[in-house]
C-alpha cells in the first residue's frame, strides 16, 4: 500500500468509523471493551455469591436491599437468586467474557497485523459478528428483569430442569443462539484471513505462534458450535412448542405428573453440550498460550525453544479435543468400555499441553528476562495453568471422578485453568499490545499494583477449593455446605475464598484506572516498535491507520529471531531484509562510547 493511499483515505462519519465500523482494529477494540465489561459484571455476580457461601442466611451489607424482596427479602439471598447468579456467572464469564476477549478482541486486532493483511477477509461479516455478540449479551442481561429472573439451571443448562425453568431460560437459549452465530462468522473470517491474506514470504512455519493458536481455535469454534446451536434450538422447541427431545416420560414436578409428548433423552443434551464445551476449554486456552508465547519470546530476548513441536502439539490438541467430551459424563452409567476409551483419550490430550508448557519453561533457561508487568502475568500463567492441568488428571479417571465429580475440586481445577491461567494471559496481551493500539504505554507502577494482589488473591480463592472438594463438599450447595455433616471441618475455607475474591475485585481498580487513564496520559511510544519485537505487526504505525501498513509487507525470516549470533542488534525483525552484522569496528566504537 502506498503512502498516499494511507494518508488520503476519506474521513468516515462517526457512526461508520466507531460504531458500525468494518475496520478490524475498531471491531477488535469494540470486542475488547465489551468483553471486559462482561467480565467485570460476571465477577460482580460471583462476589455476591461468595457472601452467601461465607455467611449463609446473613443479610448482604449495604447493597442487600437493592435487589428487592423477591430475590433478597431483608437483604438475605434466596436459593433461587443464588442459582440465577451461578448460572449467569458461568455463562457470562465463558461465552460473553473470555472467548470474545481471546478471539474477538485479540484475534480481530492482532491476527491481520501479524499476517500482514490490510484487514480481515470479510470486513462486513466481521462487523456482523460483533453486533450478533452484542445483541446476544444484551438479551442475556435483560433476562435478569423478567418474571422469575434469569436462567437458573447452571451454565450447562442440563435438561430436564432447564426445560421446566422460568422464562429466563428461554432468553438464555435465544441469547446463546446469537453468540453461536457470532462465533461462527468470526471463526470463518479468521481462517480465511490467515490462509488467503498472508504477506509475501510468510510461510506457515514463519507464522507467529499466536496466529497458529488463533487458527486452531477458529477451527474448533467452527466445528464444535453447530452441535450446541442444534441443541439450543431443540431445547427451545421443548420449552415453547411442546416437543420432548430432552424430556423423558414419567416426570413428576411439584407432586404432579408432567405430560410430555414422548420419551426424550436428558443425556442427549449432555452429549451435545459437552461436544461443544470441551473444545470450548481449548478455545479459552489456545489463544492464551499464543499470547504468552509472544510475550515470553520478546522478554527473554532469545528464540522460543521447540517452536515446531509447539505448533504440531496444538494441531494434535485441537483434533483430540473432539474425542474426550464424555469424561464429563462418567456418572451417567455409560459403561466401563466407553469410560475406558474416554479415560485414555483424556490422558493422551494432556500430552500436547505439557509439550507447549514445557517448551515455554525451557525457553526461559538462559534468557535475559525483563520482569515487566506483561512478563509477570505471562510467567504467572505458566504455573497456574500447570496446576489447573495436573489437578484435571484425577477428573479424567472414572474411579477418582466418582468421588470428585460435582465437588469444589472441579471448581478449583477449572478456574485455575481459566482465571489465573487464561485471564492472566489476557492481561499480559493487553499490556503487550496496548502501545500498538493507542500509541502510549500503560503505567508500570499501576501494572505492578494490579499484578501482585491479583496473583496472591487468585491462589487464596481457588487453592482452598481443592481441600473442600477432597472433603466431598458439593459445588451446588446454596449454603456452602453448612448443612453438610462431613463439610463442617472445612467450612471456614469458604470465608478465606470469599475475602480473597473481594480482594481480587479491589485489585482490578488499578487496572481499570491504568487502562483508561493511559489512553490520554500514558507515556508516548518512542517509535512504532517500543518493545523491540520481531513480528510484523510492529512494522505498522502506532496506532495503525487505514490499511495497516504504509507499504506492502514482506517477510524474510521466522517470527522469533532474537539474539542471532553475529547480529549487531539483539532482535532481527521479520520485516527487515538485511540484518546489520556486528563488525570489529562497531565493537570498538561502542566500547569507546561507553
Coordinates of C-alpha atoms in Angstrom, one line a residue:
X1 CA 0.0 0.0 0.0
X2 CA 1.4 3.4 -0.9
X3 CA 2.0 6.2 1.5
X4 CA -0.5 8.5 -0.4
X5 CA -3.3 5.9 -0.1
X6 CA -2.7 5.6 3.6
X7 CA -2.7 9.4 4.2
X8 CA -5.6 10.5 1.9
X9 CA -8.3 7.9 2.7
X10 CA -11.6 9.9 3.0
X11 CA -12.7 10.5 6.6
X12 CA -15.8 8.4 7.5
X13 CA -18.7 9.8 9.6
X14 CA -18.5 9.0 13.4
X15 CA -21.2 6.3 13.3
X16 CA -19.5 4.5 10.5
X17 CA -16.0 4.9 11.9
X18 CA -16.6 3.9 15.5
X19 CA -20.0 2.2 15.8
X20 CA -20.8 0.2 12.7
X21 CA -17.2 0.0 11.6
X22 CA -15.8 -2.6 9.2
X23 CA -12.2 -1.9 10.3
X24 CA -10.8 -4.9 12.1
X25 CA -9.0 -2.7 14.6
X26 CA -12.1 -0.8 15.7
X27 CA -14.1 -4.1 15.9
X28 CA -11.3 -5.7 17.9
X29 CA -11.4 -2.7 20.4
X30 CA -15.3 -3.0 20.5
X31 CA -15.0 -6.7 21.3
X32 CA -12.3 -5.9 23.9
X33 CA -14.2 -3.1 25.8
X34 CA -17.5 -5.1 25.7
X35 CA -15.9 -8.3 26.9
X36 CA -14.0 -6.6 29.7
X37 CA -17.3 -5.1 30.8
X38 CA -19.0 -8.5 30.8
X39 CA -16.0 -10.0 32.7
X40 CA -16.4 -7.3 35.4
X41 CA -20.1 -7.8 35.6
X42 CA -19.8 -11.6 35.8
X43 CA -17.2 -11.2 38.5
X44 CA -19.6 -9.0 40.5
X45 CA -22.1 -11.8 40.4
X46 CA -19.6 -14.2 42.0
X47 CA -18.7 -11.7 44.7
X48 CA -22.4 -11.7 45.7
X49 CA -22.4 -15.5 45.7
X50 CA -19.3 -15.5 47.8
X51 CA -21.1 -13.6 50.6
X52 CA -23.8 -16.2 50.7
X53 CA -21.2 -19.0 50.8
X54 CA -19.2 -17.4 53.5
X55 CA -22.1 -16.1 55.6
X56 CA -25.2 -18.1 54.7
X57 CA -28.6 -16.7 55.7
X58 CA -27.0 -13.3 56.7
X59 CA -28.1 -10.1 55.1
X60 CA -25.8 -8.7 52.5
X61 CA -24.4 -5.4 53.8
X62 CA -25.1 -2.0 52.1
X63 CA -26.4 -3.3 48.8
X64 CA -28.6 -6.2 50.0
X65 CA -31.8 -4.1 49.7
X66 CA -31.1 -3.1 46.1
X67 CA -32.4 -6.5 44.8
X68 CA -35.9 -6.3 46.3
X69 CA -37.8 -8.7 48.5
X70 CA -38.5 -11.1 45.5
X71 CA -34.8 -12.1 45.5
X72 CA -33.3 -10.9 48.8
X73 CA -36.0 -10.4 51.4
X74 CA -34.4 -8.4 54.2
X75 CA -31.1 -8.5 52.3
X76 CA -30.9 -12.3 52.7
X77 CA -30.2 -14.2 49.4
X78 CA -32.9 -16.7 48.3
X79 CA -31.7 -20.0 46.9
X80 CA -33.5 -19.2 43.6
X81 CA -31.5 -16.0 43.3
X82 CA -28.3 -17.8 44.2
X83 CA -29.0 -20.3 41.3
X84 CA -29.5 -17.4 38.9
X85 CA -26.2 -15.8 39.9
X86 CA -24.4 -19.2 39.5
X87 CA -25.9 -19.9 36.1
X88 CA -25.3 -16.4 34.7
X89 CA -21.8 -16.1 36.2
X90 CA -20.6 -19.2 34.3
X91 CA -22.4 -18.2 31.1
X92 CA -21.2 -14.6 31.1
X93 CA -17.6 -15.4 32.0
X94 CA -17.1 -18.0 29.4
X95 CA -19.4 -17.0 26.5
X96 CA -19.6 -13.3 26.9
X97 CA -16.2 -12.6 28.6
X98 CA -13.2 -14.8 28.0
X99 CA -14.0 -16.2 24.5
X100 CA -14.9 -12.8 22.9
X101 CA -11.8 -11.2 24.5
X102 CA -9.5 -14.0 23.4
X103 CA -10.8 -14.5 19.9
X104 CA -13.0 -11.4 19.2
X105 CA -10.6 -8.8 20.6
X106 CA -7.1 -10.2 20.2
X107 CA -8.0 -12.3 17.2
X108 CA -9.6 -9.4 15.3
X109 CA -7.0 -6.8 16.2
X110 CA -3.7 -8.8 16.1
X111 CA -4.1 -11.6 13.5
X112 CA -4.4 -9.3 10.4
X113 CA -1.4 -7.3 11.6
X114 CA 0.7 -10.4 12.3
X115 CA -0.1 -11.9 8.9
X116 CA 0.5 -8.6 7.0
X117 CA -3.1 -8.2 5.9
X118 CA -4.8 -4.8 5.3
X119 CA -8.0 -6.0 7.1
X120 CA -10.0 -9.2 7.7
X121 CA -11.0 -11.2 4.6
X122 CA -14.7 -10.3 5.1
X123 CA -15.0 -6.9 6.9
X124 CA -18.8 -6.6 6.8
X125 CA -19.1 -10.2 8.1
X126 CA -16.7 -9.1 10.9
X127 CA -19.0 -6.2 11.8
X128 CA -22.0 -8.6 11.8
X129 CA -20.2 -11.0 14.2
X130 CA -19.6 -8.2 16.8
X131 CA -23.2 -7.0 16.7
X132 CA -24.6 -10.5 17.0
X133 CA -22.4 -10.9 20.0
X134 CA -23.6 -7.6 21.5
X135 CA -27.3 -8.4 20.9
X136 CA -26.8 -11.8 22.5
X137 CA -25.2 -10.3 25.5
X138 CA -28.0 -7.7 25.9
X139 CA -30.6 -10.4 25.7
X140 CA -28.8 -12.4 28.4
X141 CA -28.6 -9.4 30.7
X142 CA -32.2 -8.4 30.1
X143 CA -33.3 -11.8 31.4
X144 CA -32.5 -10.6 34.9
X145 CA -35.5 -8.2 34.7
X146 CA -38.0 -10.9 33.7
X147 CA -40.6 -12.5 36.0
X148 CA -38.8 -15.4 37.6
X149 CA -35.4 -13.9 36.8
X150 CA -32.6 -15.0 34.6
X151 CA -31.6 -18.6 33.7
X152 CA -31.1 -20.7 36.9
X153 CA -30.3 -24.2 35.6
X154 CA -26.5 -23.8 35.7
X155 CA -24.2 -22.6 32.8
X156 CA -24.6 -26.2 31.4
X157 CA -28.4 -25.8 31.3
X158 CA -29.0 -29.5 31.9
X159 CA -32.4 -30.9 31.0
X160 CA -35.0 -31.6 32.2
X161 CA -34.5 -28.8 34.8
X162 CA -33.8 -26.2 32.2
X163 CA -36.9 -27.2 30.1
X164 CA -39.3 -26.6 33.0
X165 CA -37.4 -23.5 34.3
X166 CA -38.9 -19.9 34.2
X167 CA -38.9 -17.7 31.1
X168 CA -35.3 -16.6 31.8
X169 CA -34.1 -19.9 30.3
X170 CA -35.8 -19.1 27.0
X171 CA -33.9 -15.8 26.8
X172 CA -30.7 -17.7 27.7
X173 CA -31.3 -20.0 24.7
X174 CA -32.1 -17.1 22.3
X175 CA -29.0 -15.2 23.6
X176 CA -26.8 -18.3 23.2
X177 CA -28.0 -18.7 19.6
X178 CA -26.9 -15.1 18.8
X179 CA -23.5 -15.8 20.4
X180 CA -23.0 -19.0 18.5
X181 CA -23.7 -17.3 15.1
X182 CA -21.3 -14.6 16.1
X183 CA -18.5 -17.1 16.8
X184 CA -19.2 -19.0 13.6
X185 CA -18.9 -15.8 11.5
X186 CA -15.7 -14.7 13.4
X187 CA -14.0 -18.1 13.1
X188 CA -14.6 -18.3 9.3
X189 CA -13.2 -14.8 8.9
X190 CA -10.0 -15.6 10.9
X191 CA -9.4 -18.9 9.0
X192 CA -9.8 -17.3 5.5
X193 CA -7.7 -14.3 6.5
X194 CA -4.8 -16.5 7.7
X195 CA -4.9 -18.7 4.6
X196 CA -5.6 -16.1 1.9
X197 CA -4.1 -12.7 3.1
X198 CA -0.7 -13.6 4.4
X199 CA 2.2 -11.3 3.4
X200 CA 4.7 -12.3 0.8
X201 CA 7.3 -14.7 2.4
X202 CA 5.1 -15.6 5.4
X203 CA 5.0 -19.4 5.1
X204 CA 3.2 -21.4 7.7
X205 CA 6.3 -22.2 9.6
X206 CA 7.1 -18.5 9.8
X207 CA 3.7 -17.7 11.4
X208 CA 3.9 -16.3 14.9
X209 CA 2.7 -18.9 17.4
X210 CA -0.2 -16.6 18.3
X211 CA -1.5 -16.8 14.8
X212 CA -1.3 -20.6 14.9
X213 CA -3.3 -20.6 18.2
X214 CA -6.0 -18.4 16.6
X215 CA -6.1 -20.7 13.5
X216 CA -6.7 -23.9 15.6
X217 CA -9.1 -22.1 17.9
X218 CA -11.2 -20.9 14.9
X219 CA -11.4 -24.5 13.6
X220 CA -12.6 -25.6 17.0
X221 CA -15.3 -23.0 17.1
X222 CA -16.4 -23.7 13.5
X223 CA -16.7 -27.5 14.2
X224 CA -17.9 -27.5 17.8
X225 CA -20.5 -24.8 18.0
X226 CA -23.1 -26.2 15.5
X227 CA -24.0 -29.1 17.8
X228 CA -24.8 -26.7 20.6
X229 CA -26.7 -24.5 18.3
X230 CA -28.8 -27.5 17.2
X231 CA -29.2 -28.5 20.9
X232 CA -30.3 -24.9 21.8
X233 CA -33.0 -25.0 19.1
X234 CA -34.2 -28.4 20.3
X235 CA -34.4 -27.2 23.9
X236 CA -36.2 -24.1 22.8
X237 CA -38.7 -26.3 21.0
X238 CA -39.2 -28.3 24.1
X239 CA -39.9 -25.1 26.1
X240 CA -42.2 -23.3 23.7
X241 CA -43.6 -25.9 21.2
X242 CA -44.4 -28.9 23.4
X243 CA -41.8 -31.2 21.9
X244 CA -39.8 -33.7 24.1
X245 CA -36.3 -34.0 22.6
X246 CA -34.9 -33.8 26.2
X247 CA -38.0 -34.5 28.3
X248 CA -38.4 -38.2 29.4
X249 CA -41.8 -39.6 30.2
X250 CA -42.9 -40.1 33.8
X251 CA -41.5 -36.9 35.3
X252 CA -43.2 -35.7 38.5
X253 CA -43.0 -31.9 39.1
X254 CA -44.3 -30.4 42.3
X255 CA -46.1 -33.6 43.1
X256 CA -47.9 -33.8 39.7
X257 CA -47.1 -36.0 36.7
X258 CA -45.7 -33.9 33.8
X259 CA -47.4 -34.6 30.5
X260 CA -45.0 -34.7 27.6
X261 CA -45.5 -35.9 24.0
X262 CA -42.9 -38.6 24.1
X263 CA -39.8 -40.1 25.7
X264 CA -36.9 -37.7 25.2
X265 CA -33.3 -38.2 26.5
X266 CA -31.7 -36.0 29.1
X267 CA -28.3 -37.5 28.2
X268 CA -28.7 -36.3 24.6
X269 CA -28.4 -32.7 25.8
X270 CA -25.3 -33.5 27.8
X271 CA -23.7 -35.2 24.8
X272 CA -24.4 -32.2 22.5
X273 CA -23.4 -29.6 25.1
X274 CA -20.1 -31.3 26.1
X275 CA -19.2 -31.9 22.5
X276 CA -19.0 -28.1 22.3
X277 CA -17.9 -27.4 25.8
X278 CA -14.8 -29.5 25.9
X279 CA -13.3 -28.0 22.7
X280 CA -14.5 -24.7 24.3
X281 CA -12.0 -25.3 27.1
X282 CA -9.2 -25.2 24.4
X283 CA -10.9 -22.2 22.8
X284 CA -10.0 -20.5 26.1
X285 CA -6.6 -21.9 26.5
X286 CA -5.1 -21.8 23.0
X287 CA -5.2 -18.0 22.5
X288 CA -3.8 -17.7 26.0
X289 CA -0.9 -19.9 25.1
X290 CA -0.4 -17.8 21.9
X291 CA -0.3 -14.6 23.8
X292 CA 2.1 -16.0 26.5
X293 CA 4.4 -17.3 23.7
X294 CA 4.6 -13.8 22.2
X295 CA 5.3 -12.0 25.5
X296 CA 7.8 -14.6 26.7
X297 CA 9.8 -14.6 23.5
X298 CA 10.0 -10.8 23.5
X299 CA 11.0 -10.6 27.1
X300 CA 13.7 -13.4 27.2
X301 CA 15.5 -12.0 24.1
X302 CA 16.0 -15.4 22.6
X303 CA 14.1 -17.7 20.3
X304 CA 11.3 -19.9 21.6
X305 CA 12.6 -23.4 22.3
X306 CA 10.8 -26.0 20.2
X307 CA 8.6 -23.8 18.0
X308 CA 7.7 -26.5 15.6
X309 CA 6.9 -29.0 18.4
X310 CA 4.6 -26.4 19.9
X311 CA 2.8 -25.9 16.5
X312 CA 2.4 -29.7 15.9
X313 CA 1.2 -30.1 19.6
X314 CA -1.6 -27.6 19.3
X315 CA -2.7 -29.1 16.0
X316 CA -2.9 -32.5 17.6
X317 CA -4.6 -31.0 20.7
X318 CA -7.3 -29.4 18.5
X319 CA -8.0 -32.8 16.9
X320 CA -8.1 -34.7 20.2
X321 CA -10.3 -32.2 21.9
X322 CA -13.3 -33.6 19.9
X323 CA -12.9 -37.1 21.3
X324 CA -12.8 -36.5 25.1
X325 CA -16.1 -34.8 25.8
X326 CA -17.7 -37.7 27.7
X327 CA -15.2 -37.6 30.6
X328 CA -17.7 -35.0 31.9
X329 CA -20.3 -37.8 32.0
X330 CA -18.6 -40.7 33.8
X331 CA -21.5 -40.8 36.3
X332 CA -24.2 -41.2 33.7
X333 CA -23.7 -45.0 33.5
X334 CA -22.1 -45.2 30.1
X335 CA -20.4 -48.5 30.9
X336 CA -16.8 -49.5 31.6
X337 CA -15.7 -49.9 28.0
X338 CA -16.7 -46.4 26.9
X339 CA -15.4 -45.0 30.2
X340 CA -12.0 -46.6 29.5
X341 CA -11.9 -45.1 26.0
X342 CA -12.6 -41.6 27.3
X343 CA -10.1 -42.1 30.1
X344 CA -7.4 -43.0 27.6
X345 CA -8.1 -40.0 25.3
X346 CA -8.2 -37.7 28.3
X347 CA -4.7 -38.8 29.4
X348 CA -3.5 -38.5 25.8
X349 CA -4.8 -35.0 25.3
X350 CA -2.7 -33.9 28.3
X351 CA 0.5 -34.6 26.4
X352 CA 0.4 -31.7 23.8
X353 CA -0.5 -29.2 26.6
X354 CA 2.6 -30.5 28.6
X355 CA 4.8 -30.2 25.5
X356 CA 3.8 -26.5 25.0
X357 CA 4.1 -25.7 28.7
X358 CA 7.5 -27.4 28.9
X359 CA 8.8 -25.6 25.7
X360 CA 7.8 -22.3 27.2
X361 CA 9.5 -23.1 30.5
X362 CA 12.7 -24.4 28.8
X363 CA 12.7 -21.2 26.7
X364 CA 13.3 -19.2 29.9
X365 CA 16.6 -21.0 30.6
X366 CA 19.5 -18.7 29.7
X367 CA 17.2 -15.8 28.7
X368 CA 17.9 -12.2 29.6
X369 CA 14.5 -11.8 31.3
X370 CA 12.7 -8.5 31.6
X371 CA 10.4 -8.6 34.6
X372 CA 7.9 -6.0 33.4
X373 CA 4.1 -6.2 34.1
X374 CA 3.3 -8.1 30.9
X375 CA 6.0 -10.6 31.6
X376 CA 4.9 -11.1 35.2
X377 CA 1.4 -12.0 34.0
X378 CA 2.9 -14.4 31.4
X379 CA 5.2 -16.0 33.9
X380 CA 2.4 -16.4 36.4
X381 CA 0.3 -18.1 33.7
X382 CA 2.8 -21.0 33.5
X383 CA 2.5 -22.5 37.0
X384 CA -1.2 -21.6 37.3
X385 CA -2.0 -23.4 34.0
X386 CA 0.2 -26.2 35.2
X387 CA -1.8 -26.6 38.5
X388 CA -5.0 -26.5 36.5
X389 CA -3.8 -29.2 34.2
X390 CA -2.4 -31.5 36.8
X391 CA -5.5 -31.3 39.0
X392 CA -7.6 -32.2 36.0
X393 CA -6.0 -35.7 35.6
X394 CA -7.9 -37.3 38.5
X395 CA -11.1 -36.0 37.0
X396 CA -10.2 -37.8 33.7
X397 CA -10.1 -41.1 35.5
X398 CA -13.5 -42.7 36.1
X399 CA -12.6 -44.2 39.5
X400 CA -11.4 -40.9 41.1
X401 CA -14.1 -38.9 39.3
X402 CA -16.8 -40.7 41.1
X403 CA -15.7 -39.1 44.4
X404 CA -14.7 -35.7 43.0
X405 CA -17.4 -35.1 40.4
X406 CA -19.5 -32.0 41.1
X407 CA -17.4 -31.1 44.2
X408 CA -15.5 -27.9 44.8
X409 CA -12.4 -29.8 43.5
X410 CA -13.9 -29.4 39.9
X411 CA -14.4 -25.6 40.5
X412 CA -10.8 -25.3 41.7
X413 CA -9.4 -27.2 38.7
X414 CA -11.4 -25.4 36.0
X415 CA -10.8 -22.0 37.5
X416 CA -7.0 -22.5 37.8
X417 CA -7.1 -23.1 34.0
X418 CA -9.3 -20.1 33.2
X419 CA -8.9 -17.5 35.9
X420 CA -5.3 -17.3 37.0
X421 CA -4.5 -19.1 33.8
X422 CA -6.2 -17.7 30.8
X423 CA -7.3 -14.3 32.2
X424 CA -3.7 -13.7 33.3
X425 CA -2.6 -14.3 29.7
X426 CA -5.3 -11.9 28.5
X427 CA -3.9 -9.2 30.9
X428 CA -0.4 -9.9 29.5
X429 CA -1.7 -9.4 26.0
X430 CA -3.4 -6.1 26.9
X431 CA -0.2 -4.7 28.4
X432 CA 1.8 -6.0 25.4
X433 CA -0.3 -4.6 22.5
X434 CA -1.7 -1.5 24.2
X435 CA 1.1 0.7 22.8
X436 CA 0.3 -0.6 19.3
X437 CA -3.4 0.2 19.7
X438 CA -3.0 3.6 21.4
X439 CA 0.5 4.8 20.8
X440 CA 1.0 5.0 24.5
X441 CA 2.3 2.7 27.2
X442 CA 0.4 1.7 30.3
X443 CA 1.8 2.7 33.7
X444 CA 4.3 0.1 35.1
X445 CA 3.6 1.2 38.7
X446 CA -0.2 0.6 38.3
X447 CA 0.6 -2.6 36.5
X448 CA 2.6 -3.9 39.4
X449 CA -0.2 -2.9 41.8
X450 CA -2.6 -4.8 39.6
X451 CA -0.4 -8.0 39.2
X452 CA 0.8 -8.8 42.7
X453 CA -2.5 -8.6 44.7
X454 CA -4.3 -10.4 41.8
X455 CA -1.7 -13.2 41.9
X456 CA -1.9 -13.7 45.6
X457 CA -5.7 -13.4 45.8
X458 CA -6.3 -15.9 42.9
X459 CA -4.5 -18.6 44.8
X460 CA -6.3 -17.9 48.1
X461 CA -9.6 -18.1 46.2
X462 CA -9.1 -21.4 44.4
X463 CA -6.5 -23.4 46.4
X464 CA -8.9 -24.0 49.3
X465 CA -11.4 -25.4 46.9
X466 CA -9.2 -28.5 46.3
X467 CA -9.3 -29.2 50.1
X468 CA -13.1 -28.7 50.2
X469 CA -13.6 -30.9 47.1
X470 CA -11.5 -33.7 48.6
X471 CA -13.7 -33.5 51.7
X472 CA -16.6 -34.1 49.4
X473 CA -18.4 -30.7 49.6
X474 CA -20.7 -30.3 46.6
X475 CA -20.3 -27.3 44.3
X476 CA -24.0 -26.6 44.1
X477 CA -24.9 -26.0 47.8
X478 CA -26.6 -22.7 48.4
X479 CA -25.3 -22.5 52.0
X480 CA -21.7 -23.6 51.1
X481 CA -22.0 -26.9 52.9
X482 CA -23.3 -25.6 56.3
X483 CA -26.0 -28.3 56.2
X484 CA -23.5 -31.0 55.3
X485 CA -22.3 -33.1 58.2
X486 CA -18.9 -34.1 56.7
X487 CA -18.3 -30.5 55.5
X488 CA -18.1 -28.9 58.9
X489 CA -14.3 -29.2 59.2
X490 CA -13.7 -27.2 56.1
X491 CA -16.5 -24.6 56.2
X492 CA -14.1 -21.9 57.3
X493 CA -12.4 -22.1 53.9
X494 CA -15.4 -20.5 52.4
X495 CA -14.6 -17.4 54.3
X496 CA -11.0 -17.5 53.1
X497 CA -12.0 -17.8 49.5
X498 CA -14.6 -15.1 49.8
X499 CA -12.3 -12.5 51.3
X500 CA -9.8 -13.3 48.7
X501 CA -12.4 -12.8 46.0
X502 CA -13.3 -9.4 47.3
X503 CA -9.6 -8.6 47.5
X504 CA -9.3 -9.7 43.8
X505 CA -12.1 -7.3 43.0
X506 CA -10.2 -4.4 44.6
X507 CA -7.0 -5.4 42.8
X508 CA -8.7 -4.7 39.4
X509 CA -9.2 -1.0 40.3
X510 CA -5.5 -0.1 39.4
X511 CA -6.0 -1.9 36.0
X512 CA -9.3 0.0 35.2
X513 CA -7.6 3.3 36.1
X514 CA -4.5 2.4 34.1
X515 CA -6.4 1.2 31.1
X516 CA -8.5 4.4 30.6
X517 CA -6.0 7.0 32.1
X518 CA -3.2 5.8 29.8
X519 CA -5.2 6.4 26.6
X520 CA -4.6 10.2 27.0
X521 CA -1.9 10.4 29.7
X522 CA 0.3 7.3 29.2
X523 CA 3.9 7.7 28.1
X524 CA 4.1 8.1 24.3
X525 CA 6.0 5.4 22.5
X526 CA 9.4 6.4 21.2
X527 CA 8.9 4.5 18.0
X528 CA 6.5 2.0 16.4
X529 CA 8.3 -0.9 17.9
X530 CA 8.8 0.1 21.6
X531 CA 9.4 -3.5 22.9
X532 CA 11.9 -4.3 20.2
X533 CA 9.7 -7.1 18.8
X534 CA 10.4 -9.2 15.7
X535 CA 6.9 -9.9 14.4
X536 CA 5.5 -7.8 11.6
X537 CA 2.6 -6.0 13.4
X538 CA 5.3 -3.8 14.9
X539 CA 6.1 -2.5 11.3
X540 CA 2.9 -0.5 11.3
X541 CA 2.2 2.9 12.8
X542 CA 1.1 3.1 16.4
X543 CA -1.9 3.1 16.2
X544 CA -2.2 1.7 12.7
X545 CA -4.2 3.7 10.1
X546 CA -6.5 2.5 7.3
X547 CA -4.9 -0.5 5.5
X548 CA -2.5 -1.0 8.4
X549 CA 0.8 -0.9 6.5
X550 CA 2.5 2.0 4.9
X551 CA 4.0 -0.3 2.3
X552 CA 3.3 -3.9 1.3
X553 CA 4.9 -6.0 4.0
X554 CA 7.4 -8.8 3.1
X555 CA 8.6 -11.4 5.5
X556 CA 12.2 -12.6 5.3
X557 CA 12.7 -14.9 8.4
X558 CA 11.0 -16.7 11.2
X559 CA 9.0 -14.9 14.0
X560 CA 11.4 -15.1 16.9
X561 CA 14.9 -14.2 15.7
X562 CA 16.2 -12.8 18.9
X563 CA 20.0 -12.6 19.8
X564 CA 21.1 -14.0 16.5
X565 CA 24.8 -14.8 16.6
X566 CA 26.8 -12.1 14.8
X567 CA 23.9 -9.6 14.5
X568 CA 24.5 -6.1 15.8
X569 CA 21.1 -5.9 17.5
X570 CA 19.5 -8.5 19.8
X571 CA 16.4 -8.7 17.6
X572 CA 16.1 -9.4 13.9
X573 CA 12.6 -8.4 12.7
X574 CA 10.7 -10.5 10.2
X575 CA 10.2 -7.4 8.1
X576 CA 13.8 -6.2 7.7
X577 CA 15.6 -7.7 4.7
X578 CA 19.2 -7.1 5.7
X579 CA 20.3 -7.7 9.2
X580 CA 23.2 -5.4 10.3
X581 CA 26.1 -7.6 11.4
X582 CA 28.5 -6.7 14.2
X583 CA 32.0 -5.8 13.0
X584 CA 35.2 -5.3 14.8
X585 CA 34.9 -1.5 14.0
X586 CA 31.4 -1.3 15.5
X587 CA 32.6 -3.1 18.6
X588 CA 35.4 -0.7 19.0
X589 CA 33.2 2.4 18.6
X590 CA 30.7 1.0 21.1
X591 CA 33.5 0.4 23.7
X592 CA 34.8 4.0 23.1
X593 CA 31.3 5.4 23.6
X594 CA 31.0 3.5 26.9

